[in-house]
Amino acid sequence: TATHEEAFVELKRRLTNTPILACPDFSEQFVLQVDASQIGLGATLSQKRKGKEVVIAYASRLLTDGEKKFTVTEQECLALVWAVKKFRPYIEGYHFLAITDHQALQWLMKIQQPTGRLARWILELQQHDFSVQYRKGALNRVADALSRNPPERTDQTTENDEVSDHSLKVFVIESSEKESNSNCGDYLPTSWYDNLIHKVKKNP
């Protein structure tokens, strides 16, 4: 109904604005929660600060017709690979925790002689430093909800869409203007991202 749609839009607005969303703090570990459903993929990027979980970003997308034919394990692995690509500018070069409600992913990096798309995905994931933690589906609610309510595919939708280094810098600048209790610039690392910051300043 119109009332339900209005309530859902308002909920999304509140979930994607301060104080729900936080600036990334590169001195703290990133947590990537992922999930796949029969129709889509969902993920959240968060951190724990002072014992409280804060969300950096949300993401979801529809599965393609071909991806809907994948096995459950392949779809869950795809969710992890897609989320890692999506949030690469945040997690690259840092150890992060990946949380999934699919137990098989705990042994993903230990599979002997993987073949096909799993082998290709494992090679992609080996570029990153992370550990996988299993969490029951009932406790992985946000990523689960995102996977079951992905946005409609558009002409601009790309399967490998990711947060760009440029967007990451812009996000930090915009957030610092909105958040009165923190200076997002304080969260930027002083060494690893210096080169990226220089590129953005040179080509805004």
Short mmCIF file of C-alpha atoms in Angstrom, two decimals:
data_model
loop_
_atom_site.label_atom_id
_atom_site.label_comp_id
_atom_site.label_asym_id
_atom_site.label_seq_id
_atom_site.Cartn_x
_atom_site.Cartn_y
_atom_site.Cartn_z
CA THR A 1 0.00 0.00 0.00
CA ALA A 2 1.00 3.63 -0.25
CA THR A 3 1.36 3.81 3.53
CA HIS A 4 3.77 0.87 3.60
CA GLU A 5 5.79 2.29 0.71
CA GLU A 6 6.04 5.67 2.44
CA ALA A 7 7.17 4.00 5.67
CA PHE A 8 9.81 1.97 3.80
CA VAL A 9 11.18 5.06 2.05
CA GLU A 10 11.37 6.91 5.37
CA LEU A 11 13.16 3.95 6.97
CA LYS A 12 15.74 3.91 4.17
CA ARG A 13 16.25 7.66 4.55
CA ARG A 14 16.91 7.33 8.26
CA LEU A 15 19.23 4.36 7.82
CA THR A 16 21.38 6.19 5.29
CA ASN A 17 21.84 9.48 7.14
CA THR A 18 23.65 10.49 10.30
CA PRO A 19 23.79 9.41 13.05
CA ILE A 20 23.24 5.92 11.56
CA LEU A 21 26.03 6.12 8.99
CA ALA A 22 29.53 6.84 10.27
CA CYS A 23 32.82 7.88 8.73
CA PRO A 24 35.38 5.10 8.24
CA ASP A 25 38.07 4.92 10.91
CA PHE A 26 41.06 3.19 9.36
CA SER A 27 42.57 2.44 12.76
CA GLU A 28 39.66 0.07 13.49
CA GLN A 29 38.86 -3.27 11.87
CA PHE A 30 36.24 -3.31 9.13
CA VAL A 31 33.43 -5.88 9.28
CA LEU A 32 31.80 -7.01 6.05
CA GLN A 33 28.44 -8.78 6.47
CA VAL A 34 27.21 -10.51 3.32
CA ASP A 35 24.22 -12.56 2.23
CA ALA A 36 22.59 -13.95 -0.89
CA SER A 37 18.95 -14.78 -1.55
CA GLN A 38 17.24 -16.29 -4.58
CA ILE A 39 16.88 -12.84 -6.10
CA GLY A 40 19.74 -10.66 -4.89
CA LEU A 41 22.89 -9.92 -2.91
CA GLY A 42 23.20 -7.78 0.20
CA ALA A 43 26.10 -6.41 2.24
CA THR A 44 26.93 -3.97 5.02
CA LEU A 45 30.29 -2.46 5.88
CA SER A 46 30.64 -1.62 9.55
CA GLN A 47 33.04 -1.21 12.47
CA LYS A 48 32.87 -1.63 16.22
CA ARG A 49 33.65 1.47 18.24
CA LYS A 50 33.49 1.50 22.02
CA GLY A 51 31.59 -1.79 21.91
CA LYS A 52 28.93 -0.46 19.53
CA GLU A 53 28.52 -1.38 15.88
CA VAL A 54 28.43 1.57 13.48
CA VAL A 55 27.56 1.23 9.80
CA ILE A 56 29.76 2.76 7.11
CA ALA A 57 27.70 1.73 4.08
CA TYR A 58 24.96 -0.54 2.76
CA ALA A 59 24.79 -2.23 -0.65
CA SER A 60 22.53 -4.60 -2.58
CA ARG A 61 21.87 -5.68 -6.14
CA LEU A 62 19.74 -8.09 -8.15
CA LEU A 63 21.08 -11.42 -9.33
CA THR A 64 21.31 -11.86 -13.08
CA ASP A 65 19.35 -14.65 -14.73
CA GLY A 66 22.56 -16.66 -14.98
CA GLU A 67 23.47 -16.10 -11.33
CA LYS A 68 20.06 -17.35 -10.22
CA LYS A 69 21.08 -20.77 -11.55
CA PHE A 70 24.16 -20.93 -9.30
CA THR A 71 24.22 -23.32 -6.37
CA VAL A 72 23.57 -21.84 -2.93
CA THR A 73 27.28 -22.00 -2.07
CA GLU A 74 28.18 -20.27 -5.34
CA GLN A 75 25.64 -17.51 -4.68
CA GLU A 76 26.94 -16.96 -1.15
CA CYS A 77 30.51 -16.88 -2.45
CA LEU A 78 29.44 -14.43 -5.15
CA ALA A 79 27.99 -12.20 -2.43
CA LEU A 80 31.37 -12.11 -0.70
CA VAL A 81 33.33 -11.48 -3.91
CA TRP A 82 30.93 -8.73 -4.99
CA ALA A 83 30.99 -7.05 -1.57
CA VAL A 84 34.79 -7.12 -1.44
CA LYS A 85 34.93 -5.47 -4.87
CA LYS A 86 32.24 -2.98 -3.87
CA PHE A 87 34.08 -1.78 -0.78
CA ARG A 88 37.65 -2.32 -2.01
CA PRO A 89 38.80 1.28 -1.34
CA TYR A 90 37.97 0.83 2.34
CA ILE A 91 39.34 -2.66 3.00
CA GLU A 92 42.26 -3.05 0.61
CA GLY A 93 45.49 -3.25 2.57
CA TYR A 94 43.71 -3.92 5.88
CA HIS A 95 42.66 -7.11 7.61
CA PHE A 96 38.87 -7.33 7.75
CA LEU A 97 36.27 -9.74 9.08
CA ALA A 98 33.72 -11.24 6.68
CA ILE A 99 30.50 -12.50 8.26
CA THR A 100 28.20 -14.95 6.48
CA ASP A 101 25.29 -17.21 7.37
CA HIS A 102 26.62 -19.92 5.04
CA GLN A 103 28.97 -22.23 6.94
CA ALA A 104 30.68 -23.57 3.83
CA LEU A 105 32.34 -20.20 3.24
CA GLN A 106 34.41 -20.71 6.38
CA TRP A 107 36.39 -23.32 4.47
CA LEU A 108 36.39 -21.50 1.14
CA MET A 109 40.07 -20.56 1.17
CA LYS A 110 41.05 -24.11 2.18
CA ILE A 111 39.36 -25.95 -0.69
CA GLN A 112 41.80 -28.34 -2.36
CA GLN A 113 42.02 -27.93 -6.14
CA PRO A 114 38.94 -25.76 -6.69
CA THR A 115 37.58 -25.58 -10.23
CA GLY A 116 35.42 -23.31 -12.35
CA ARG A 117 34.10 -20.04 -11.03
CA LEU A 118 34.94 -20.96 -7.43
CA ALA A 119 38.62 -21.25 -8.39
CA ARG A 120 38.48 -17.86 -10.08
CA TRP A 121 36.77 -16.23 -7.11
CA ILE A 122 39.22 -17.76 -4.64
CA LEU A 123 42.10 -16.29 -6.64
CA GLU A 124 40.43 -12.87 -6.48
CA LEU A 125 39.89 -13.13 -2.74
CA GLN A 126 43.48 -14.21 -2.11
CA GLN A 127 44.52 -10.63 -2.84
CA HIS A 128 42.93 -9.58 0.45
CA ASP A 129 43.69 -10.20 4.12
CA PHE A 130 40.53 -11.39 5.86
CA SER A 131 38.95 -14.05 8.02
CA VAL A 132 35.47 -15.56 7.69
CA GLN A 133 33.06 -15.92 10.59
CA TYR A 134 29.79 -17.84 10.52
CA ARG A 135 26.69 -16.17 11.95
CA LYS A 136 23.18 -17.63 12.00
CA GLY A 137 20.82 -16.12 9.46
CA ALA A 138 18.58 -14.78 12.22
CA LEU A 139 21.53 -12.69 13.44
CA ASN A 140 22.59 -11.52 9.98
CA ARG A 141 19.36 -9.62 9.47
CA VAL A 142 20.50 -6.46 7.71
CA ALA A 143 22.48 -8.17 4.94
CA ASP A 144 19.66 -10.70 4.63
CA ALA A 145 17.03 -7.97 4.26
CA LEU A 146 19.14 -6.16 1.67
CA SER A 147 19.55 -9.32 -0.40
CA ARG A 148 15.78 -9.85 -0.42
CA ASN A 149 14.97 -6.25 -1.39
CA PRO A 150 17.56 -5.27 -4.02
CA PRO A 151 17.03 -2.21 -6.21
CA GLU A 152 15.70 -2.72 -9.71
CA ARG A 153 18.34 -3.15 -12.39
CA THR A 154 18.85 -0.10 -14.60
CA ASP A 155 20.88 0.63 -17.72
CA GLN A 156 23.53 2.14 -15.43
CA THR A 157 23.75 -0.97 -13.23
CA THR A 158 27.03 -2.84 -13.52
CA GLU A 159 27.81 -6.21 -11.99
CA ASN A 160 31.25 -5.06 -10.85
CA ASP A 161 30.09 -1.69 -9.57
CA GLU A 162 32.28 -0.56 -6.69
CA VAL A 163 32.91 2.48 -4.55
CA SER A 164 35.63 4.37 -6.37
CA ASP A 165 38.63 5.95 -4.69
CA HIS A 166 37.28 9.29 -5.87
CA SER A 167 33.87 8.60 -4.32
CA LEU A 168 35.51 7.58 -1.07
CA LYS A 169 37.22 10.95 -0.80
CA VAL A 170 34.04 12.83 -1.69
CA PHE A 171 32.09 10.79 0.88
CA VAL A 172 34.47 11.81 3.62
CA ILE A 173 34.26 15.50 2.71
CA GLU A 174 30.44 15.46 2.60
CA SER A 175 30.14 13.58 5.87
CA SER A 176 32.47 15.96 7.68
CA GLU A 177 30.09 18.78 6.85
CA LYS A 178 27.09 16.89 8.22
CA GLU A 179 28.52 15.47 11.40
CA SER A 180 29.05 18.04 14.10
CA ASN A 181 30.46 15.64 16.68
CA SER A 182 33.38 14.35 14.64
CA ASN A 183 35.88 15.40 12.03
CA CYS A 184 35.91 12.71 9.36
CA GLY A 185 39.29 13.94 8.19
CA ASP A 186 40.70 12.62 11.44
CA TYR A 187 39.84 9.08 10.31
CA LEU A 188 41.86 9.22 7.11
CA PRO A 189 45.12 7.22 7.30
CA THR A 190 48.26 9.29 6.99
CA SER A 191 50.28 7.03 4.71
CA TRP A 192 48.51 4.38 2.63
CA TYR A 193 45.93 6.77 1.14
CA ASP A 194 48.23 9.75 0.66
CA ASN A 195 48.68 8.89 -2.99
CA LEU A 196 44.94 8.58 -3.58
CA ILE A 197 44.26 11.88 -1.84
CA HIS A 198 46.90 13.53 -4.02
CA LYS A 199 45.24 12.17 -7.17
CA VAL A 200 41.81 13.46 -6.14
CA LYS A 201 43.17 16.91 -5.32
CA LYS A 202 44.97 17.00 -8.65
CA ASN A 203 41.92 15.82 -10.61
CA PRO A 204 38.82 16.77 -8.55
#
